[in-house]
């Protein structure tokens, strides 16, 4: 069932999303060679708690941390660790969210550490742009397939692949709600978009093939072919005035 949000609910959700965006930005500004992913995670957790919110990934299906931090060929769900140090030239995907007064925010971004290869830079830029191509289609009267189709076309035109095994999702009083929001699809197909829907659009883009595998830790998803992967995500509300990006830091 797709739950539509009232204006009052969107107001609370906006606060959850702002906290989520600020926590993501905080990690982004702390990423540097030598810092561990556990240190980055602790920073975000402390900030979220200081805002009277809670990290919504922690304990979600047993997930042990505030953020997912996935480096290079890791696609998503990398578990922060005291033994994992960031290195010059890495690309670091950070995904996290906060729940505030019962409403969830969810967002992600990939950061370049120092100077990365031009290829890695182009992958990151393409993935972020693909997210905005998808967001443009999050309009009243559109369909879920319009979003996935726009993301997929943009990514594939640039020679990359979208991950199919994991998808975006509705978000609201739960972190994951209906509908699913795939990063691929056919325009004009799928659930009709109406005012009051809130969705997380989150392209995961591989430089090589779309294939992914999961590490024995049960969480970390990485590319099968060892190619780099990037991930961007916003929580977006569908409104009569067009798509409203909720996960903004300011
Ligand atoms: N951030 C993921 C998403 O965007 C959810 C992470 S699963 C968790 O849907 F267990 F880490 F929370
Ligand atoms: Co999400």
XYZ file of C-alpha atoms and ligand atoms in Angstrom:
263
model
C 0.000 0.000 0.000
C 1.288 3.453 -0.884
C 0.821 5.930 1.955
C 0.326 9.567 0.946
C 1.575 12.245 3.324
C -0.293 15.351 4.419
C 1.327 18.776 4.509
C 1.796 18.420 8.253
C 3.566 15.093 7.797
C 5.782 16.496 5.059
C 6.815 19.245 7.475
C 8.060 16.694 10.018
C 9.641 14.599 7.310
C 11.454 17.683 6.077
C 13.150 17.903 9.457
C 14.194 14.232 9.382
C 15.536 14.772 5.888
C 17.450 17.902 6.814
C 19.164 16.057 9.668
C 19.963 13.196 7.266
C 21.443 15.607 4.721
C 23.524 17.430 7.320
C 24.879 14.135 8.672
C 25.848 13.093 5.150
C 27.536 16.428 4.545
C 29.397 16.102 7.844
C 30.852 12.747 6.827
C 31.696 14.135 3.394
C 33.727 16.945 4.917
C 35.536 14.559 7.309
C 36.605 12.073 4.647
C 40.384 12.157 4.224
C 43.208 9.668 3.905
C 43.848 7.849 7.179
C 40.438 8.273 8.776
C 38.623 4.997 9.497
C 35.097 4.297 8.351
C 34.149 3.653 12.004
C 35.306 7.163 12.922
C 33.175 8.634 10.138
C 30.201 6.590 11.305
C 30.578 7.768 14.906
C 30.633 11.386 13.755
C 27.299 11.026 11.956
C 25.688 9.124 14.809
C 26.710 11.739 17.355
C 25.314 14.530 15.193
C 21.982 12.760 14.530
C 21.470 12.043 18.241
C 22.347 15.661 19.091
C 19.404 16.755 16.920
C 16.982 14.591 18.908
C 16.747 12.116 16.013
C 17.965 8.525 15.637
C 20.004 6.784 12.957
C 17.402 4.731 11.114
C 19.731 2.127 9.592
C 21.060 1.019 12.979
C 19.452 -2.315 13.908
C 17.436 -2.290 10.674
C 17.323 -6.017 9.947
C 20.319 -6.252 12.253
C 22.460 -3.663 10.477
C 25.114 -2.637 13.031
C 25.905 1.008 12.202
C 24.557 4.483 11.421
C 25.983 4.739 7.909
C 26.792 2.381 5.088
C 30.268 3.262 3.784
C 31.209 1.481 0.571
C 34.597 2.010 -1.045
C 35.615 1.584 -4.716
C 34.130 -1.714 -6.001
C 31.775 -1.858 -3.025
C 28.339 -0.781 -4.227
C 26.282 -0.367 -1.037
C 25.924 -1.584 2.564
C 29.630 -1.478 3.471
C 29.855 -1.835 7.265
C 32.003 0.801 9.005
C 35.043 -0.707 10.707
C 37.903 0.449 12.938
C 40.284 -1.423 10.637
C 39.150 0.182 7.383
C 41.066 3.324 6.511
C 40.215 5.739 3.725
C 43.031 6.121 1.184
C 43.978 8.782 -1.345
C 42.307 8.034 -4.686
C 39.380 6.076 -3.194
C 35.793 6.755 -4.113
C 33.630 6.505 -1.007
C 29.867 5.999 -1.104
C 28.090 7.031 2.084
C 24.432 6.199 2.689
C 22.598 7.154 5.864
C 19.352 8.415 7.282
C 17.636 9.678 10.389
C 14.215 9.137 11.918
C 12.678 12.163 13.650
C 9.273 12.177 15.353
C 8.421 8.968 13.529
C 9.378 10.076 10.005
C 12.376 8.950 7.999
C 14.939 10.621 5.765
C 17.350 8.687 3.547
C 20.217 9.948 1.374
C 23.536 8.965 -0.145
C 26.474 10.419 -2.047
C 29.817 9.279 -3.414
C 32.890 11.313 -2.509
C 36.277 11.377 -4.233
C 39.277 11.266 -1.885
C 41.972 13.647 -3.099
C 42.754 13.155 -6.744
C 40.987 10.228 -8.363
C 41.277 9.022 -11.950
C 39.307 10.961 -14.602
C 37.336 7.747 -15.151
C 36.294 7.597 -11.507
C 35.370 11.266 -11.557
C 33.176 10.770 -14.621
C 31.440 7.798 -12.966
C 30.623 9.898 -9.897
C 29.360 12.826 -11.988
C 27.249 10.540 -14.145
C 25.639 8.873 -11.139
C 24.762 12.204 -9.532
C 23.351 13.536 -12.799
C 21.369 10.309 -13.251
C 19.748 10.934 -9.873
C 18.635 14.391 -11.070
C 17.337 12.916 -14.348
C 15.190 10.607 -12.237
C 14.036 13.360 -9.896
C 12.863 15.429 -12.896
C 10.379 12.661 -13.653
C 8.945 12.551 -10.125
C 5.895 14.582 -11.119
C 2.146 14.253 -10.626
C 0.701 12.273 -13.524
C 3.950 10.468 -14.276
C 4.748 6.824 -13.595
C 7.432 5.033 -11.620
C 8.769 3.643 -14.913
C 9.459 7.183 -16.145
C 11.962 7.624 -13.318
C 13.811 4.364 -13.892
C 13.826 4.857 -17.623
C 15.371 8.323 -17.346
C 18.060 7.076 -14.958
C 18.870 4.018 -17.040
C 19.052 5.869 -20.362
C 21.372 8.536 -18.976
C 23.683 5.951 -17.397
C 23.806 3.563 -20.347
C 24.395 6.365 -22.859
C 27.588 7.042 -20.936
C 28.715 3.428 -21.098
C 27.918 2.347 -17.530
C 25.426 -0.082 -15.968
C 22.675 0.402 -13.407
C 22.439 -2.147 -10.614
C 19.137 -4.043 -10.831
C 19.321 -6.209 -7.745
C 18.721 -3.224 -5.431
C 16.198 -0.435 -5.956
C 14.888 2.806 -4.485
C 11.722 2.845 -2.422
C 8.895 4.748 -0.812
C 9.902 6.328 2.498
C 7.860 7.844 5.320
C 6.893 6.343 8.667
C 9.051 3.387 7.617
C 12.483 3.532 5.995
C 11.228 1.279 3.222
C 7.652 1.603 1.979
C 5.875 0.840 -1.274
C 6.434 1.430 -4.104
C 9.773 0.096 -5.293
C 11.652 2.649 -7.385
C 13.936 0.778 -9.810
C 16.755 2.535 -11.643
C 15.622 0.943 -14.890
C 12.300 0.544 -16.633
C 9.897 1.566 -19.314
C 8.455 5.068 -19.557
C 4.682 5.136 -19.099
C 4.674 1.930 -17.048
C 4.335 1.230 -13.349
C 2.642 2.942 -10.427
C 1.062 6.312 -11.154
C 2.679 9.220 -9.306
C 0.384 11.365 -7.184
C 0.773 14.320 -4.869
C 1.830 13.333 -1.344
C 4.013 10.392 -2.343
C 7.505 10.422 -0.842
C 10.166 8.276 -2.481
C 13.885 7.638 -2.234
C 15.464 7.656 -5.679
C 18.896 6.054 -5.526
C 20.867 5.090 -8.632
C 23.731 2.643 -8.040
C 25.968 2.757 -11.111
C 28.794 0.362 -12.031
C 31.602 1.237 -14.381
C 31.504 -2.343 -15.718
C 28.659 -4.849 -15.687
C 25.500 -4.644 -13.607
C 26.334 -7.819 -11.633
C 26.808 -7.667 -7.881
C 27.604 -10.142 -5.120
C 27.298 -10.082 -1.343
C 30.250 -10.690 0.994
C 30.082 -13.367 3.711
C 29.389 -10.556 6.239
C 25.869 -10.721 4.819
C 25.782 -7.001 3.970
C 28.565 -5.633 1.778
C 27.491 -5.591 -1.863
C 30.271 -5.385 -4.441
C 30.571 -5.500 -8.192
C 31.127 -8.997 -9.570
C 33.719 -7.759 -12.060
C 35.650 -5.607 -9.574
C 34.723 -2.378 -11.373
C 34.109 0.857 -9.467
C 30.602 1.760 -8.354
C 28.918 5.027 -7.284
C 25.658 5.781 -5.464
C 23.574 8.936 -4.989
C 20.215 9.207 -3.253
C 17.666 11.833 -2.281
C 14.340 11.603 -0.508
C 11.857 13.383 -2.787
C 8.228 14.456 -2.299
C 5.859 14.571 -5.256
C 3.918 17.827 -5.033
C 1.586 19.885 -7.229
C 4.532 22.246 -7.725
C 6.821 19.456 -8.941
C 9.447 17.282 -7.283
C 10.615 18.581 -3.916
C 14.032 17.346 -2.800
C 13.674 16.896 0.964
C 17.234 15.851 1.839
C 18.845 19.274 1.666
C 21.285 20.454 4.306
C 20.381 24.146 4.407
N 20.152 3.030 2.630
C 19.531 1.865 2.208
C 18.452 2.339 1.347
O 18.663 3.346 0.774
C 19.113 1.023 3.333
C 20.259 0.480 4.017
S 19.869 -0.997 4.677
C 20.458 -0.811 6.192
O 17.415 1.827 1.207
F 20.283 -1.901 6.797
F 21.698 -0.464 6.131
F 19.785 0.103 6.792
Co 17.248 4.281 0.325
